[in-house]
PDB file of C-alpha atoms in Angstrom:
ATOM      1  CA  MET A   1     -19.910   0.240  -5.594  1.00 54.00           C
ATOM      2  CA  THR A   2     -16.605   0.767  -7.360  1.00 60.00           C
ATOM      3  CA  GLN A   3     -15.594  -0.548 -10.740  1.00 69.00           C
ATOM      4  CA  LYS A   4     -13.387  -3.636 -10.883  1.00 87.00           C
ATOM      5  CA  LEU A   5      -9.996  -2.644 -12.197  1.00 95.00           C
ATOM      6  CA  THR A   6      -7.586  -5.126 -13.742  1.00 96.00           C
ATOM      7  CA  PRO A   7      -3.974  -4.992 -12.543  1.00 97.00           C
ATOM      8  CA  VAL A   8      -1.318  -4.444 -15.221  1.00 96.00           C
ATOM      9  CA  MET A   9       1.416  -5.833 -12.943  1.00 97.00           C
ATOM     10  CA  ASN A  10       1.262  -9.080 -10.979  1.00 97.00           C
ATOM     11  CA  ARG A  11       2.555  -9.665  -7.457  1.00 97.00           C
ATOM     12  CA  ASP A  12       6.038 -10.714  -8.605  1.00 96.00           C
ATOM     13  CA  ASP A  13       6.363  -7.704 -10.942  1.00 96.00           C
ATOM     14  CA  VAL A  14       5.399  -5.306  -8.160  1.00 96.00           C
ATOM     15  CA  GLU A  15       7.721  -6.962  -5.662  1.00 95.00           C
ATOM     16  CA  THR A  16      10.642  -6.768  -8.113  1.00 95.00           C
ATOM     17  CA  LEU A  17       9.946  -3.062  -8.663  1.00 94.00           C
ATOM     18  CA  LEU A  18       9.716  -2.387  -4.907  1.00 93.00           C
ATOM     19  CA  ARG A  19      12.984  -4.206  -4.177  1.00 94.00           C
ATOM     20  CA  ALA A  20      14.760  -2.181  -6.872  1.00 93.00           C
ATOM     21  CA  THR A  21      13.187   1.184  -6.015  1.00 91.00           C
ATOM     22  CA  PHE A  22      12.933   0.924  -2.200  1.00 91.00           C
ATOM     23  CA  PRO A  23      15.629  -1.505  -1.010  1.00 92.00           C
ATOM     24  CA  GLN A  24      15.543   0.125   2.437  1.00 91.00           C
ATOM     25  CA  ALA A  25      11.999  -1.210   2.967  1.00 87.00           C
ATOM     26  CA  PHE A  26      11.781  -4.289   0.734  1.00 91.00           C
ATOM     27  CA  TYR A  27      14.583  -6.755   1.340  1.00 91.00           C
ATOM     28  CA  ASP A  28      14.965 -10.358   2.463  1.00 91.00           C
ATOM     29  CA  ASN A  29      13.310 -10.733   5.891  1.00 91.00           C
ATOM     30  CA  SER A  30      11.687  -7.282   5.633  1.00 93.00           C
ATOM     31  CA  PRO A  31       8.755  -6.766   8.023  1.00 96.00           C
ATOM     32  CA  PHE A  32       6.614  -5.828   4.985  1.00 96.00           C
ATOM     33  CA  HIS A  33       5.313  -8.710   2.857  1.00 96.00           C
ATOM     34  CA  LEU A  34       3.279  -8.253  -0.310  1.00 97.00           C
ATOM     35  CA  MET A  35       0.598 -10.899   0.083  1.00 97.00           C
ATOM     36  CA  GLU A  36      -1.593 -10.303  -2.952  1.00 97.00           C
ATOM     37  CA  VAL A  37      -2.280  -8.112  -5.952  1.00 98.00           C
ATOM     38  CA  LYS A  38      -5.915  -8.392  -7.020  1.00 97.00           C
ATOM     39  CA  PRO A  39      -8.484  -6.548  -9.126  1.00 97.00           C
ATOM     40  CA  SER A  40      -8.850  -3.022  -7.683  1.00 97.00           C
ATOM     41  CA  GLY A  41      -6.447  -3.623  -4.828  1.00 98.00           C
ATOM     42  CA  ALA A  42      -3.643  -5.266  -2.922  1.00 98.00           C
ATOM     43  CA  VAL A  43      -2.903  -6.792   0.477  1.00 98.00           C
ATOM     44  CA  LEU A  44       0.284  -5.958   2.406  1.00 98.00           C
ATOM     45  CA  ARG A  45       1.305  -7.574   5.709  1.00 97.00           C
ATOM     46  CA  LEU A  46       3.369  -6.034   8.478  1.00 97.00           C
ATOM     47  CA  SER A  47       5.087  -8.565  10.725  1.00 96.00           C
ATOM     48  CA  PRO A  48       6.115  -6.135  13.465  1.00 96.00           C
ATOM     49  CA  ASP A  49       9.431  -6.282  15.253  1.00 92.00           C
ATOM     50  CA  GLU A  50      10.483  -4.273  18.328  1.00 91.00           C
ATOM     51  CA  SER A  51      10.906  -1.110  16.246  1.00 92.00           C
ATOM     52  CA  HIS A  52       7.163  -1.162  15.386  1.00 95.00           C
ATOM     53  CA  LEU A  53       5.899  -1.494  18.956  1.00 94.00           C
ATOM     54  CA  ARG A  54       5.060   1.133  21.513  1.00 92.00           C
ATOM     55  CA  HIS A  55       4.711   1.051  25.273  1.00 88.00           C
ATOM     56  CA  GLY A  56       1.677  -0.931  26.314  1.00 87.00           C
ATOM     57  CA  GLY A  57       2.382  -3.808  23.935  1.00 89.00           C
ATOM     58  CA  THR A  58       0.756  -2.589  20.743  1.00 95.00           C
ATOM     59  CA  VAL A  59       1.752  -1.742  17.182  1.00 97.00           C
ATOM     60  CA  SER A  60       2.523   1.981  16.962  1.00 97.00           C
ATOM     61  CA  GLY A  61       0.370   4.444  15.050  1.00 96.00           C
ATOM     62  CA  PRO A  62       3.228   5.507  12.758  1.00 97.00           C
ATOM     63  CA  SER A  63       3.814   1.856  11.832  1.00 97.00           C
ATOM     64  CA  MET A  64       0.136   1.385  10.945  1.00 98.00           C
ATOM     65  CA  PHE A  65       0.165   4.665   9.003  1.00 98.00           C
ATOM     66  CA  ALA A  66       3.177   3.444   7.004  1.00 96.00           C
ATOM     67  CA  LEU A  67       1.462   0.097   6.398  1.00 98.00           C
ATOM     68  CA  ALA A  68      -1.639   1.838   5.013  1.00 98.00           C
ATOM     69  CA  ASP A  69       0.404   4.246   2.884  1.00 97.00           C
ATOM     70  CA  ILE A  70       2.563   1.519   1.353  1.00 96.00           C
ATOM     71  CA  ALA A  71      -0.419  -0.782   0.713  1.00 98.00           C
ATOM     72  CA  ALA A  72      -2.275   1.956  -1.164  1.00 98.00           C
ATOM     73  CA  TYR A  73       0.864   2.813  -3.147  1.00 97.00           C
ATOM     74  CA  ILE A  74       1.280  -0.843  -4.123  1.00 97.00           C
ATOM     75  CA  ALA A  75      -2.361  -1.167  -5.193  1.00 97.00           C
ATOM     76  CA  ILE A  76      -2.003   1.873  -7.437  1.00 97.00           C
ATOM     77  CA  LEU A  77       1.325   0.768  -8.949  1.00 95.00           C
ATOM     78  CA  ALA A  78      -0.136  -2.639  -9.737  1.00 97.00           C
ATOM     79  CA  HIS A  79      -2.878  -0.923 -11.749  1.00 97.00           C
ATOM     80  CA  VAL A  80      -0.990   1.915 -13.482  1.00 95.00           C
ATOM     81  CA  GLY A  81       2.375   0.237 -14.032  1.00 93.00           C
ATOM     82  CA  PRO A  82       5.851   1.174 -12.826  1.00 90.00           C
ATOM     83  CA  ALA A  83       5.253   4.854 -12.030  1.00 83.00           C
ATOM     84  CA  ALA A  84       7.589   5.071  -9.036  1.00 77.00           C
ATOM     85  CA  MET A  85       7.050   8.834  -8.690  1.00 88.00           C
ATOM     86  CA  THR A  86       3.393   8.342  -7.714  1.00 91.00           C
ATOM     87  CA  VAL A  87       3.132  10.277  -4.437  1.00 94.00           C
ATOM     88  CA  THR A  88       0.732  10.660  -1.546  1.00 95.00           C
ATOM     89  CA  THR A  89      -1.164  13.955  -1.662  1.00 96.00           C
ATOM     90  CA  ASN A  90      -3.549  13.326   1.230  1.00 98.00           C
ATOM     91  CA  MET A  91      -4.059  10.630   3.842  1.00 98.00           C
ATOM     92  CA  ASN A  92      -6.427  10.238   6.768  1.00 98.00           C
ATOM     93  CA  ILE A  93      -6.396   7.400   9.292  1.00 98.00           C
ATOM     94  CA  ASN A  94      -8.731   6.422  12.108  1.00 98.00           C
ATOM     95  CA  PHE A  95      -7.402   4.094  14.793  1.00 97.00           C
ATOM     96  CA  LEU A  96     -10.309   1.908  15.879  1.00 97.00           C
ATOM     97  CA  HIS A  97      -8.906  -0.739  18.234  1.00 95.00           C
ATOM     98  CA  LYS A  98      -5.627  -1.378  20.025  1.00 94.00           C
ATOM     99  CA  PRO A  99      -3.928  -4.119  17.997  1.00 95.00           C
ATOM    100  CA  ALA A 100      -1.993  -6.939  19.597  1.00 93.00           C
ATOM    101  CA  PRO A 101       1.745  -6.883  18.790  1.00 95.00           C
ATOM    102  CA  GLU A 102       1.170  -9.368  15.977  1.00 95.00           C
ATOM    103  CA  ALA A 103       0.962  -9.352  12.187  1.00 97.00           C
ATOM    104  CA  LEU A 104      -1.417  -6.861  10.581  1.00 98.00           C
ATOM    105  CA  ASP A 105      -2.797  -6.938   7.036  1.00 98.00           C
ATOM    106  CA  ALA A 106      -3.648  -3.813   5.066  1.00 98.00           C
ATOM    107  CA  HIS A 107      -6.359  -4.389   2.452  1.00 98.00           C
ATOM    108  CA  ALA A 108      -6.071  -1.489   0.003  1.00 98.00           C
ATOM    109  CA  THR A 109      -8.899  -0.877  -2.459  1.00 98.00           C
ATOM    110  CA  ILE A 110      -8.836   1.642  -5.288  1.00 98.00           C
ATOM    111  CA  LEU A 111     -12.058   3.655  -5.227  1.00 97.00           C
ATOM    112  CA  LYS A 112     -11.234   5.877  -8.210  1.00 96.00           C
ATOM    113  CA  LEU A 113      -8.376   5.700 -10.670  1.00 96.00           C
ATOM    114  CA  GLY A 114      -8.013   8.706 -12.941  1.00 94.00           C
ATOM    115  CA  ARG A 115      -5.208   9.870 -15.192  1.00 91.00           C
ATOM    116  CA  ARG A 116      -3.640  12.087 -12.520  1.00 94.00           C
ATOM    117  CA  LEU A 117      -5.258  11.096  -9.197  1.00 96.00           C
ATOM    118  CA  ALA A 118      -6.131   7.851  -7.443  1.00 96.00           C
ATOM    119  CA  VAL A 119      -8.327   7.547  -4.354  1.00 98.00           C
ATOM    120  CA  THR A 120      -8.010   4.518  -2.099  1.00 98.00           C
ATOM    121  CA  GLU A 121      -9.329   3.144   1.150  1.00 98.00           C
ATOM    122  CA  ILE A 122      -7.365   0.838   3.396  1.00 98.00           C
ATOM    123  CA  ALA A 123      -8.655  -1.503   6.092  1.00 98.00           C
ATOM    124  CA  ILE A 124      -5.995  -2.659   8.563  1.00 98.00           C
ATOM    125  CA  VAL A 125      -6.967  -5.914  10.219  1.00 98.00           C
ATOM    126  CA  GLY A 126      -5.344  -8.481  12.453  1.00 96.00           C
ATOM    127  CA  ALA A 127      -3.803 -11.123  10.190  1.00 93.00           C
ATOM    128  CA  ASP A 128      -5.170 -13.909  12.398  1.00 90.00           C
ATOM    129  CA  ASP A 129      -8.480 -12.525  13.648  1.00 92.00           C
ATOM    130  CA  ASP A 130      -9.601 -10.166  10.845  1.00 87.00           C
ATOM    131  CA  ILE A 131     -10.658  -7.490  13.367  1.00 94.00           C
ATOM    132  CA  MET A 132     -10.341  -4.016  11.845  1.00 97.00           C
ATOM    133  CA  VAL A 133      -7.935  -1.965  13.965  1.00 98.00           C
ATOM    134  CA  ALA A 134      -7.625   1.054  11.643  1.00 98.00           C
ATOM    135  CA  HIS A 135      -9.277   2.537   8.567  1.00 98.00           C
ATOM    136  CA  ALA A 136      -7.573   4.965   6.197  1.00 98.00           C
ATOM    137  CA  THR A 137      -8.279   6.865   3.017  1.00 98.00           C
ATOM    138  CA  ALA A 138      -5.552   8.171   0.753  1.00 98.00           C
ATOM    139  CA  THR A 139      -5.232  10.172  -2.454  1.00 98.00           C
ATOM    140  CA  TYR A 140      -2.179   9.875  -4.692  1.00 97.00           C
ATOM    141  CA  SER A 141      -0.889  11.980  -7.549  1.00 96.00           C
ATOM    142  CA  ILE A 142       0.108   9.947 -10.593  1.00 94.00           C
ATOM    143  CA  PRO A 143       2.843  11.472 -12.771  1.00 89.00           C
ATOM    144  CA  PRO A 144       1.903  12.214 -16.383  1.00 86.00           C
ATOM    145  CA  LYS A 145       3.082   9.710 -18.928  1.00 75.00           C
ATOM    146  CA  HIS A 146       5.913  11.059 -21.052  1.00 49.00           C
ATOM    147  CA  GLU A 147       4.960  11.481 -24.654  1.00 43.00           C
ATOM    148  CA  LYS A 148       7.341  10.466 -27.377  1.00 42.00           C
ATOM    149  CA  PRO A 149       9.086  13.457 -28.959  1.00 44.00           C
ATOM    150  CA  GLU A 150       7.839  14.413 -32.383  1.00 48.00           C
ATOM    151  CA  GLN A 151      10.112  13.449 -35.234  1.00 48.00           C
ATOM    152  CA  ALA A 152      11.224  16.096 -37.695  1.00 45.00           C
TER     153      ALA A 152
END
């Protein structure tokens, strides 16, 4: 069992930061929707459009990978504050079921939050049926906090 972490940023704070830092992904009518920031995690929804689908009528693997990566990033930011230079150092994803071309939710949970590394797991489920279609784990590097310069 993991410890319950308390977010330092709420949903609106995180969304404002994402819109300012990543306007190419977070804009009005974006397919990504931040649903919730909660203790130890976050929930991000992908409402796929044609660019997220592959032949056979399913959401593409790269789209689900991006959903998992962004959800984990959001969960970490919500708990460490506006450290935009937090970066993915490792990610693994298992595709479990072929999802319908409908909305998917990524439930990101922080398993360990250290000073320099965070480890997360992400369950991607159908937004309407809650069937897990993919499971991912990801590790992120958190930039060091800048210390104030010493005064002479």
